Amino acid sequence: MSFNDLGLDAALVRAVQEKGYTQASPIQAQAIPAILKGSDLMAAAQTGTGKTAGFTLPLLHRLNLGKPVCSNRVRALVLTPTRELAAQVHDSVQTYGQHLRLHSAVVFGGVKINPQMMRLRRGADILVATPGRLLDLYEQNAIQFNDLEILVLDEADRMLDMGFITDIRKILALLPKQRQNLLFSATFSEEIRSLAKGLLKSPVEINVSPKNSTATAVEQIIYEVDKAKKTSLLAHLIKEQQWEQALVFSKTKHGADRLVRQLTSIGVVAAVIHGNKSQNQRTEALAGFKQGKVQILVATDIAARGIDIDQLPQVVNFDLPQVAEDYVHRIGRTGRAGAKGQAISLVCADEAKQLIDIEKLIKRKFQRQQVDGFEPEHNVPHTAPKQKPAPHNHSASPKANKSKVAGAKVLPIKPKASKNIKAAEPGNRAKSNRRPRSSGQRKTA
């Protein structure tokens, strides 16, 4: 469906066309008319489906028809789980609203609050915010919700995963009861449906893709490799296949830092984003990646939310995620808008359970492959390993694992390494522990 047929303001259609788009994606074609009618909405959409434009365009259209915003007031509020996603959504608001006389702002933690308070003095037609910083601003009388017309919960599933449910409930209690509510989530889990039941009124329900499906345009490749050789194999793939850009997922912050140091030492331009980095460092790394100055961006799952790169050719699971659903979110960042993409997973024998869980989730068996020169000593099992019974003598301590693969150095790349890849022979959420918050302390994204 063409954007001209959706009933949007001509200034918005012009902005969309200037971005090079003429046809709406499935989520946009269904969500935009429902939002324009004023209906509450519950939409399941994976990353890369165009959902951000699916709500920012009708939001801008509706607000453009109303009265100007007052000082320290907000007319539409978009809540997001992370700073990166908040910045990404705000960029979309500014891009599509460039020909309208509407004001927008974005607020999140990790940066000074005073400039954000100053910015809110003139009000915001659209405010994009993370929950913790929004509550901080409210408590300092920098924002009022009396004139709020529309609320958007973006990536609601991730907000629940990150423990924002208490903050979300506090925010909902502050908002006018008469408002339009839009909820976007990757899946309709029981937790999401429970949240929606108390939030939405007779919502239009949209599900643009089957639950836990992966994009058909994404080529999914599994390379078996020993844990100690993962970095060397990644470096080999980057050099041999001449990758221009790749997003690499690491399980831990320290692992991400270590990987970037190792890649940098062999001349690969790499950067990292995770929760221990300052907001300025994260913004700089992401900007360099988007501009093509950074070849490899290494990220943890939470920090990667909101990364939206057009035509991203490769996504790499350096470590498989502990939760199978996160695999779908990760690889959804490539193969967008009909473009081809690769999702490459470097899997060691210790990750057999995670791989099998992923196969069960997406209902697909992967062909395990090996790269010449990087054949593993231990193949990845095709069935989940059986749990060993606990020893009866509880006083006996298990032998310490003397292997120090985590600190292994990058192996030099053999100049004559073969590109040949051969099929491998078949080989012989939990809740995160969060510290209790002290009095007056709040988690910010």
Short mmCIF file of C-alpha atoms in Angstrom, two decimals:
data_model
loop_
_atom_site.label_atom_id
_atom_site.label_comp_id
_atom_site.label_asym_id
_atom_site.label_seq_id
_atom_site.Cartn_x
_atom_site.Cartn_y
_atom_site.Cartn_z
CA MET A 1 0.00 0.00 0.00
CA SER A 2 1.27 3.47 -0.88
CA PHE A 3 1.76 6.09 1.86
CA ASN A 4 -0.43 8.37 -0.26
CA ASP A 5 -3.36 6.03 0.40
CA LEU A 6 -3.09 5.99 4.20
CA GLY A 7 -4.69 9.37 4.88
CA LEU A 8 -1.56 11.04 6.24
CA ASP A 9 -0.87 14.77 6.03
CA ALA A 10 0.88 15.76 2.79
CA ALA A 11 3.85 17.13 4.78
CA LEU A 12 4.37 13.68 6.34
CA VAL A 13 4.12 11.87 3.00
CA ARG A 14 6.68 14.31 1.62
CA ALA A 15 9.08 13.55 4.48
CA VAL A 16 8.66 9.82 3.95
CA GLN A 17 9.35 10.13 0.24
CA GLU A 18 12.44 12.19 0.95
CA LYS A 19 13.70 9.20 2.89
CA GLY A 20 13.20 7.07 -0.22
CA TYR A 21 10.04 5.20 0.85
CA THR A 22 6.83 4.99 -1.17
CA GLN A 23 5.20 1.72 -0.06
CA ALA A 24 4.17 1.04 3.54
CA SER A 25 5.34 -2.12 5.29
CA PRO A 26 2.70 -4.56 6.60
CA ILE A 27 2.85 -3.16 10.16
CA GLN A 28 2.55 0.40 8.82
CA ALA A 29 -0.34 -0.43 6.51
CA GLN A 30 -2.32 -1.88 9.41
CA ALA A 31 -1.25 0.33 12.33
CA ILE A 32 -1.45 3.78 10.73
CA PRO A 33 -5.20 3.72 9.86
CA ALA A 34 -6.08 2.29 13.30
CA ILE A 35 -4.08 4.99 15.12
CA LEU A 36 -5.54 7.74 12.93
CA LYS A 37 -9.03 6.59 13.99
CA GLY A 38 -8.05 7.01 17.65
CA SER A 39 -8.18 3.29 18.49
CA ASP A 40 -6.03 1.66 21.15
CA LEU A 41 -3.54 -0.69 19.56
CA MET A 42 -1.68 -3.86 20.52
CA ALA A 43 0.90 -4.78 17.89
CA ALA A 44 3.44 -7.59 17.69
CA ALA A 45 6.29 -6.64 15.38
CA GLN A 46 9.90 -7.75 15.23
CA THR A 47 12.80 -5.33 14.94
CA GLY A 48 13.21 -4.09 11.37
CA THR A 49 9.57 -4.23 10.33
CA GLY A 50 9.11 -0.45 10.23
CA LYS A 51 7.11 -0.26 13.46
CA THR A 52 8.69 3.04 14.58
CA ALA A 53 7.37 4.87 11.53
CA GLY A 54 4.17 2.89 12.05
CA PHE A 55 3.39 4.91 15.17
CA THR A 56 5.41 8.14 14.72
CA LEU A 57 3.66 9.07 11.45
CA PRO A 58 0.06 8.87 12.72
CA LEU A 59 1.18 10.41 16.03
CA LEU A 60 2.53 13.45 14.20
CA HIS A 61 -0.59 13.63 12.02
CA ARG A 62 -2.98 13.66 14.98
CA LEU A 63 -0.95 16.12 17.06
CA ASN A 64 -0.63 18.50 14.11
CA LEU A 65 -4.42 18.89 14.15
CA GLY A 66 -4.54 19.97 17.81
CA LYS A 67 -3.59 22.96 19.92
CA PRO A 68 0.05 24.03 20.52
CA VAL A 69 1.72 22.49 23.56
CA CYS A 70 2.04 24.49 26.79
CA SER A 71 5.14 25.00 28.93
CA ASN A 72 6.30 21.88 30.84
CA ARG A 73 3.45 19.87 29.31
CA VAL A 74 3.52 16.89 26.95
CA ARG A 75 0.85 15.76 24.48
CA ALA A 76 2.24 12.37 23.46
CA LEU A 77 4.58 10.18 25.49
CA VAL A 78 6.70 7.34 24.06
CA LEU A 79 8.32 5.06 26.65
CA THR A 80 11.30 2.93 25.59
CA PRO A 81 13.51 0.51 27.54
CA THR A 82 16.95 1.88 26.59
CA ARG A 83 18.74 5.12 25.82
CA GLU A 84 19.71 3.94 22.33
CA LEU A 85 16.14 3.10 21.39
CA ALA A 86 14.89 6.41 22.82
CA ALA A 87 17.40 8.31 20.67
CA GLN A 88 16.44 6.22 17.63
CA VAL A 89 12.73 6.90 18.05
CA HIS A 90 13.37 10.61 18.56
CA ASP A 91 15.43 10.68 15.36
CA SER A 92 12.42 9.26 13.51
CA VAL A 93 10.11 11.86 15.06
CA GLN A 94 12.42 14.65 13.93
CA THR A 95 12.91 13.17 10.45
CA TYR A 96 9.23 12.63 9.67
CA GLY A 97 8.08 15.78 11.44
CA GLN A 98 10.58 18.13 9.84
CA HIS A 99 7.92 19.94 7.80
CA LEU A 100 5.53 20.38 10.76
CA ARG A 101 5.56 22.97 13.53
CA LEU A 102 5.68 20.49 16.36
CA HIS A 103 8.16 20.28 19.22
CA SER A 104 9.76 17.05 20.40
CA ALA A 105 12.29 16.05 23.07
CA VAL A 106 14.09 12.95 24.31
CA VAL A 107 15.13 12.24 27.91
CA PHE A 108 17.08 9.33 29.40
CA GLY A 109 19.50 8.57 32.19
CA GLY A 110 23.28 8.56 32.05
CA VAL A 111 23.52 12.26 31.20
CA LYS A 112 22.96 15.47 33.17
CA ILE A 113 19.34 16.19 33.98
CA ASN A 114 19.48 20.02 33.99
CA PRO A 115 19.67 20.47 30.20
CA GLN A 116 16.67 18.17 29.87
CA MET A 117 14.74 20.24 32.43
CA MET A 118 15.57 23.40 30.48
CA ARG A 119 14.43 21.81 27.23
CA LEU A 120 11.06 20.81 28.74
CA ARG A 121 10.24 24.37 29.80
CA ARG A 122 8.73 25.10 26.41
CA GLY A 123 6.85 21.78 26.42
CA ALA A 124 6.96 18.86 23.99
CA ASP A 125 4.28 17.69 21.60
CA ILE A 126 6.09 14.34 21.61
CA LEU A 127 8.36 13.27 24.47
CA VAL A 128 10.44 10.10 24.10
CA ALA A 129 11.70 8.84 27.45
CA THR A 130 13.08 5.97 29.48
CA PRO A 131 10.96 5.26 32.58
CA GLY A 132 13.46 6.09 35.33
CA ARG A 133 14.53 9.49 34.00
CA LEU A 134 10.91 10.43 33.28
CA LEU A 135 9.99 9.85 36.92
CA ASP A 136 13.02 11.86 38.04
CA LEU A 137 11.86 14.79 35.92
CA TYR A 138 8.31 14.51 37.20
CA GLU A 139 9.48 14.53 40.82
CA GLN A 140 11.40 17.74 40.10
CA ASN A 141 8.28 19.36 38.59
CA ALA A 142 9.90 19.57 35.15
CA ILE A 143 7.03 17.78 33.42
CA GLN A 144 3.25 17.59 33.81
CA PHE A 145 0.86 15.16 32.16
CA ASN A 146 -2.44 17.07 32.34
CA ASP A 147 -2.58 17.53 28.56
CA LEU A 148 -1.43 14.04 27.59
CA GLU A 149 -3.41 12.61 24.67
CA ILE A 150 -1.44 9.53 23.56
CA LEU A 151 0.80 6.99 25.30
CA VAL A 152 3.11 4.58 23.42
CA LEU A 153 4.90 1.66 25.07
CA ASP A 154 7.62 0.62 22.63
CA GLU A 155 9.27 -2.80 23.02
CA ALA A 156 7.11 -3.47 26.05
CA ASP A 157 8.44 -7.03 26.36
CA ARG A 158 11.97 -5.74 26.85
CA MET A 159 10.81 -3.21 29.44
CA LEU A 160 9.29 -6.03 31.46
CA ASP A 161 12.45 -8.13 31.04
CA MET A 162 14.54 -5.25 32.37
CA GLY A 163 12.41 -4.84 35.48
CA PHE A 164 10.64 -1.60 34.61
CA ILE A 165 7.17 -2.81 35.49
CA THR A 166 7.10 -0.90 38.81
CA ASP A 167 8.17 2.34 37.13
CA ILE A 168 5.64 1.81 34.34
CA ARG A 169 2.82 1.38 36.85
CA LYS A 170 3.90 4.57 38.65
CA ILE A 171 3.84 6.46 35.37
CA LEU A 172 0.43 5.09 34.36
CA ALA A 173 -0.99 6.29 37.68
CA LEU A 174 0.11 9.86 36.82
CA LEU A 175 -1.53 10.01 33.39
CA PRO A 176 -5.05 11.19 32.46
CA LYS A 177 -7.45 8.27 32.18
CA GLN A 178 -8.83 9.54 28.87
CA ARG A 179 -6.05 8.89 26.36
CA GLN A 180 -5.11 6.70 23.39
CA ASN A 181 -2.79 3.79 24.23
CA LEU A 182 -0.44 2.04 21.81
CA LEU A 183 1.54 -1.04 22.85
CA PHE A 184 4.28 -2.54 20.68
CA SER A 185 6.03 -5.78 21.55
CA ALA A 186 8.08 -8.43 19.75
CA THR A 187 5.72 -11.14 21.04
CA PHE A 188 2.42 -11.43 22.89
CA SER A 189 3.63 -13.24 26.00
CA GLU A 190 1.34 -13.87 28.97
CA GLU A 191 3.03 -10.99 30.81
CA ILE A 192 2.37 -8.64 27.90
CA ARG A 193 -1.27 -9.68 27.66
CA SER A 194 -1.66 -9.11 31.39
CA LEU A 195 -0.21 -5.61 31.05
CA ALA A 196 -2.38 -4.88 28.02
CA LYS A 197 -5.55 -5.99 29.81
CA GLY A 198 -5.21 -3.23 32.39
CA LEU A 199 -3.98 -0.63 29.91
CA LEU A 200 -5.83 -0.93 26.60
CA LYS A 201 -9.52 -0.41 25.85
CA SER A 202 -10.97 -2.60 23.08
CA PRO A 203 -7.66 -2.56 21.22
CA VAL A 204 -7.05 -3.34 17.59
CA GLU A 205 -4.68 -6.32 17.62
CA ILE A 206 -2.02 -6.67 14.92
CA ASN A 207 0.49 -9.48 14.48
CA VAL A 208 2.54 -8.99 11.34
CA SER A 209 4.66 -12.13 11.64
CA PRO A 210 4.28 -15.57 13.19
CA LYS A 211 5.43 -15.88 16.78
CA ASN A 212 9.21 -16.26 17.10
CA SER A 213 9.71 -16.36 13.34
CA THR A 214 12.95 -15.33 11.65
CA ALA A 215 13.21 -13.30 8.47
CA THR A 216 13.32 -15.42 5.32
CA ALA A 217 15.86 -13.04 3.77
CA VAL A 218 18.40 -13.91 6.48
CA GLU A 219 20.87 -16.71 5.77
CA GLN A 220 21.54 -18.43 9.10
CA ILE A 221 24.94 -20.12 9.42
CA ILE A 222 26.26 -22.18 12.31
CA TYR A 223 30.04 -22.65 12.61
CA GLU A 224 31.30 -25.21 15.09
CA VAL A 225 34.47 -24.01 16.82
CA ASP A 226 36.23 -24.48 20.14
CA LYS A 227 35.73 -21.63 22.59
CA ALA A 228 39.46 -20.78 22.56
CA LYS A 229 39.42 -20.27 18.77
CA LYS A 230 36.28 -18.13 18.45
CA THR A 231 38.15 -14.84 18.22
CA SER A 232 40.58 -16.21 15.65
CA LEU A 233 37.73 -17.56 13.54
CA LEU A 234 35.86 -14.24 13.72
CA ALA A 235 39.00 -12.39 12.62
CA HIS A 236 39.46 -14.91 9.78
CA LEU A 237 35.88 -14.39 8.55
CA ILE A 238 36.21 -10.60 8.70
CA LYS A 239 39.42 -10.65 6.63
CA GLU A 240 38.69 -13.53 4.24
CA GLN A 241 35.12 -12.50 3.42
CA GLN A 242 35.98 -8.80 3.47
CA TRP A 243 33.17 -7.75 5.75
CA GLU A 244 32.45 -4.06 5.52
CA GLN A 245 30.24 -3.94 8.60
CA ALA A 246 29.02 -6.40 11.22
CA LEU A 247 27.20 -6.26 14.54
CA VAL A 248 28.65 -8.82 16.97
CA PHE A 249 26.82 -9.96 20.11
CA SER A 250 28.74 -10.86 23.24
CA LYS A 251 27.25 -12.50 26.33
CA THR A 252 29.09 -10.28 28.84
CA LYS A 253 30.42 -6.74 29.10
CA HIS A 254 33.95 -7.91 29.92
CA GLY A 255 33.87 -10.37 27.02
CA ALA A 256 32.81 -7.55 24.68
CA ASP A 257 35.66 -5.33 25.86
CA ARG A 258 38.18 -8.16 25.47
CA LEU A 259 36.97 -8.97 21.95
CA VAL A 260 37.30 -5.34 20.83
CA ARG A 261 40.85 -5.17 22.19
CA GLN A 262 41.80 -8.35 20.33
CA LEU A 263 40.25 -7.21 17.04
CA THR A 264 41.86 -3.78 17.33
CA SER A 265 45.27 -5.41 17.88
CA ILE A 266 45.11 -6.99 14.41
CA GLY A 267 43.98 -3.84 12.64
CA VAL A 268 40.19 -4.24 12.65
CA VAL A 269 38.36 -0.98 13.46
CA ALA A 270 36.05 -2.06 16.28
CA ALA A 271 33.99 -0.37 19.00
CA VAL A 272 31.85 -1.58 21.89
CA ILE A 273 28.61 -0.56 23.59
CA HIS A 274 27.31 -1.94 26.89
CA GLY A 275 25.90 -0.76 30.20
CA ASN A 276 29.26 0.15 31.73
CA LYS A 277 30.01 2.67 28.99
CA SER A 278 28.97 6.29 29.47
CA GLN A 279 26.18 7.64 27.33
CA ASN A 280 28.66 9.75 25.36
CA GLN A 281 30.83 6.69 24.67
CA ARG A 282 27.82 4.67 23.53
CA THR A 283 26.54 7.49 21.33
CA GLU A 284 29.97 8.00 19.76
CA ALA A 285 30.43 4.27 19.06
CA LEU A 286 26.98 3.93 17.51
CA ALA A 287 27.43 7.08 15.41
CA GLY A 288 30.77 5.79 14.10
CA PHE A 289 29.14 2.49 13.17
CA LYS A 290 26.23 4.15 11.37
CA GLN A 291 28.64 6.41 9.46
CA GLY A 292 30.76 3.44 8.37
CA LYS A 293 33.83 4.57 10.31
CA VAL A 294 33.57 1.55 12.63
CA GLN A 295 33.75 -1.83 10.89
CA ILE A 296 32.75 -4.09 13.80
CA LEU A 297 30.40 -3.06 16.62
CA VAL A 298 30.40 -5.42 19.60
CA ALA A 299 27.39 -5.17 21.90
CA THR A 300 25.52 -6.88 24.69
CA ASP A 301 21.80 -7.60 24.19
CA ILE A 302 20.39 -4.75 26.28
CA ALA A 303 22.76 -2.11 24.86
CA ALA A 304 21.95 -3.21 21.31
CA ARG A 305 18.24 -2.42 21.62
CA GLY A 306 17.49 0.47 19.32
CA ILE A 307 20.35 -0.16 16.91
CA ASP A 308 18.76 0.37 13.51
CA ILE A 309 21.20 0.25 10.60
CA ASP A 310 19.96 0.18 7.02
CA GLN A 311 21.43 -2.62 4.92
CA LEU A 312 23.39 -4.23 7.77
CA PRO A 313 24.93 -7.26 6.01
CA GLN A 314 26.13 -9.39 8.94
CA VAL A 315 25.02 -10.12 12.49
CA VAL A 316 27.29 -12.42 14.49
CA ASN A 317 26.45 -14.37 17.62
CA PHE A 318 29.93 -14.59 19.15
CA ASP A 319 28.11 -16.11 22.14
CA LEU A 320 24.68 -17.67 21.81
CA PRO A 321 22.04 -15.95 23.97
CA GLN A 322 20.86 -17.69 27.13
CA VAL A 323 17.23 -17.04 26.15
CA ALA A 324 16.25 -18.48 22.77
CA GLU A 325 13.87 -15.59 21.94
CA ASP A 326 16.82 -13.19 22.00
CA TYR A 327 18.27 -15.01 18.99
CA VAL A 328 15.26 -13.88 16.95
CA HIS A 329 15.69 -10.29 18.13
CA ARG A 330 19.41 -10.31 17.35
CA ILE A 331 19.25 -11.60 13.80
CA GLY A 332 16.27 -9.34 13.02
CA ARG A 333 18.78 -6.52 12.55
CA THR A 334 19.87 -7.86 9.18
CA GLY A 335 17.89 -8.82 6.08
CA ARG A 336 15.58 -5.82 6.36
CA ALA A 337 13.36 -4.25 3.73
CA GLY A 338 13.91 -7.16 1.36
CA ALA A 339 17.71 -6.95 1.53
CA LYS A 340 19.81 -10.08 1.99
CA GLY A 341 21.63 -10.63 5.25
CA GLN A 342 23.69 -13.19 7.13
CA ALA A 343 23.29 -14.31 10.73
CA ILE A 344 26.43 -16.17 11.76
CA SER A 345 26.74 -18.04 15.05
CA LEU A 346 30.07 -19.29 16.43
CA VAL A 347 29.05 -22.24 18.57
CA CYS A 348 31.19 -24.34 20.90
CA ALA A 349 30.29 -27.66 22.53
CA ASP A 350 29.33 -25.90 25.77
CA GLU A 351 26.54 -24.07 23.94
CA ALA A 352 24.72 -27.17 22.66
CA LYS A 353 21.71 -26.59 24.92
CA GLN A 354 21.25 -22.99 23.76
CA LEU A 355 21.50 -24.04 20.12
CA ILE A 356 18.97 -26.84 20.55
CA ASP A 357 16.60 -24.45 22.36
CA ILE A 358 16.84 -22.05 19.42
CA GLU A 359 16.13 -24.85 16.94
CA LYS A 360 13.04 -25.84 18.92
CA LEU A 361 11.83 -22.25 19.09
CA ILE A 362 12.10 -21.47 15.38
CA LYS A 363 11.24 -25.05 14.36
CA ARG A 364 14.34 -25.50 12.25
CA LYS A 365 17.37 -27.79 12.42
CA PHE A 366 20.64 -26.10 11.51
CA GLN A 367 23.36 -27.70 9.45
CA ARG A 368 26.53 -27.37 11.50
CA GLN A 369 29.55 -26.30 9.46
CA GLN A 370 33.29 -26.07 10.05
CA VAL A 371 35.96 -23.86 8.54
CA ASP A 372 39.25 -25.38 7.42
CA GLY A 373 41.92 -24.68 10.00
CA PHE A 374 39.38 -24.10 12.78
CA GLU A 375 37.94 -27.60 13.20
CA PRO A 376 36.89 -28.12 16.83
CA GLU A 377 38.26 -30.87 19.02
CA HIS A 378 34.76 -31.24 20.45
CA ASN A 379 31.81 -31.21 18.04
CA VAL A 380 28.54 -29.62 19.12
CA PRO A 381 26.10 -32.37 20.20
CA HIS A 382 22.86 -32.69 18.24
CA THR A 383 20.87 -33.53 21.36
CA ALA A 384 20.80 -31.75 24.69
CA PRO A 385 23.43 -33.14 27.07
CA LYS A 386 22.01 -35.09 29.99
CA GLN A 387 22.39 -33.56 33.42
CA LYS A 388 24.79 -35.52 35.60
CA PRO A 389 23.33 -36.57 38.98
CA ALA A 390 24.63 -34.59 41.93
CA PRO A 391 27.33 -36.40 43.92
CA HIS A 392 26.23 -37.84 47.28
CA ASN A 393 29.28 -36.50 49.07
CA HIS A 394 28.45 -32.80 49.20
CA SER A 395 31.61 -31.96 51.07
CA ALA A 396 33.76 -32.94 48.13
CA SER A 397 34.54 -29.97 45.93
CA PRO A 398 34.76 -30.40 42.16
CA LYS A 399 38.14 -30.07 40.55
CA ALA A 400 38.87 -26.61 39.32
CA ASN A 401 38.89 -26.12 35.60
CA LYS A 402 42.44 -25.23 34.74
CA SER A 403 41.60 -24.08 31.22
CA LYS A 404 41.97 -20.32 30.71
CA VAL A 405 40.36 -19.96 27.31
CA ALA A 406 38.74 -16.65 28.25
CA GLY A 407 42.12 -14.96 28.16
CA ALA A 408 43.38 -16.71 25.06
CA LYS A 409 45.30 -14.55 22.63
CA VAL A 410 44.18 -14.01 19.05
CA LEU A 411 45.77 -16.65 16.89
CA PRO A 412 47.54 -15.27 13.80
CA ILE A 413 45.56 -15.63 10.61
CA LYS A 414 47.18 -18.06 8.22
CA PRO A 415 47.65 -16.24 4.90
CA LYS A 416 46.84 -19.37 2.92
CA ALA A 417 43.82 -20.45 4.92
CA SER A 418 41.29 -22.13 2.70
CA LYS A 419 37.88 -20.62 2.21
CA ASN A 420 36.41 -24.09 1.89
CA ILE A 421 33.72 -24.92 4.37
CA LYS A 422 32.61 -28.46 5.04
CA ALA A 423 29.56 -29.86 6.72
CA ALA A 424 30.26 -31.09 10.24
CA GLU A 425 29.93 -34.75 11.15
CA PRO A 426 27.39 -35.42 13.91
CA GLY A 427 29.35 -35.45 17.14
CA ASN A 428 29.45 -37.80 20.12
CA ARG A 429 14.97 -16.47 31.61
CA ALA A 430 16.01 -17.13 34.48
CA LYS A 431 15.30 -13.96 36.29
CA SER A 432 18.34 -11.79 36.62
CA ASN A 433 19.67 -11.22 40.12
CA ARG A 434 19.05 -7.58 40.75
CA ARG A 435 20.34 -5.75 43.78
CA PRO A 436 17.61 -4.32 45.97
CA ARG A 437 17.41 -0.60 45.39
CA SER A 438 18.21 1.68 48.27
CA SER A 439 15.75 4.32 49.36
CA GLY A 440 15.43 7.09 46.83
CA GLN A 441 17.38 5.18 44.20
CA ARG A 442 15.84 4.30 40.86
CA LYS A 443 17.07 2.30 37.94
CA THR A 444 17.57 4.38 34.81
CA ALA A 445 18.11 3.11 31.29
#
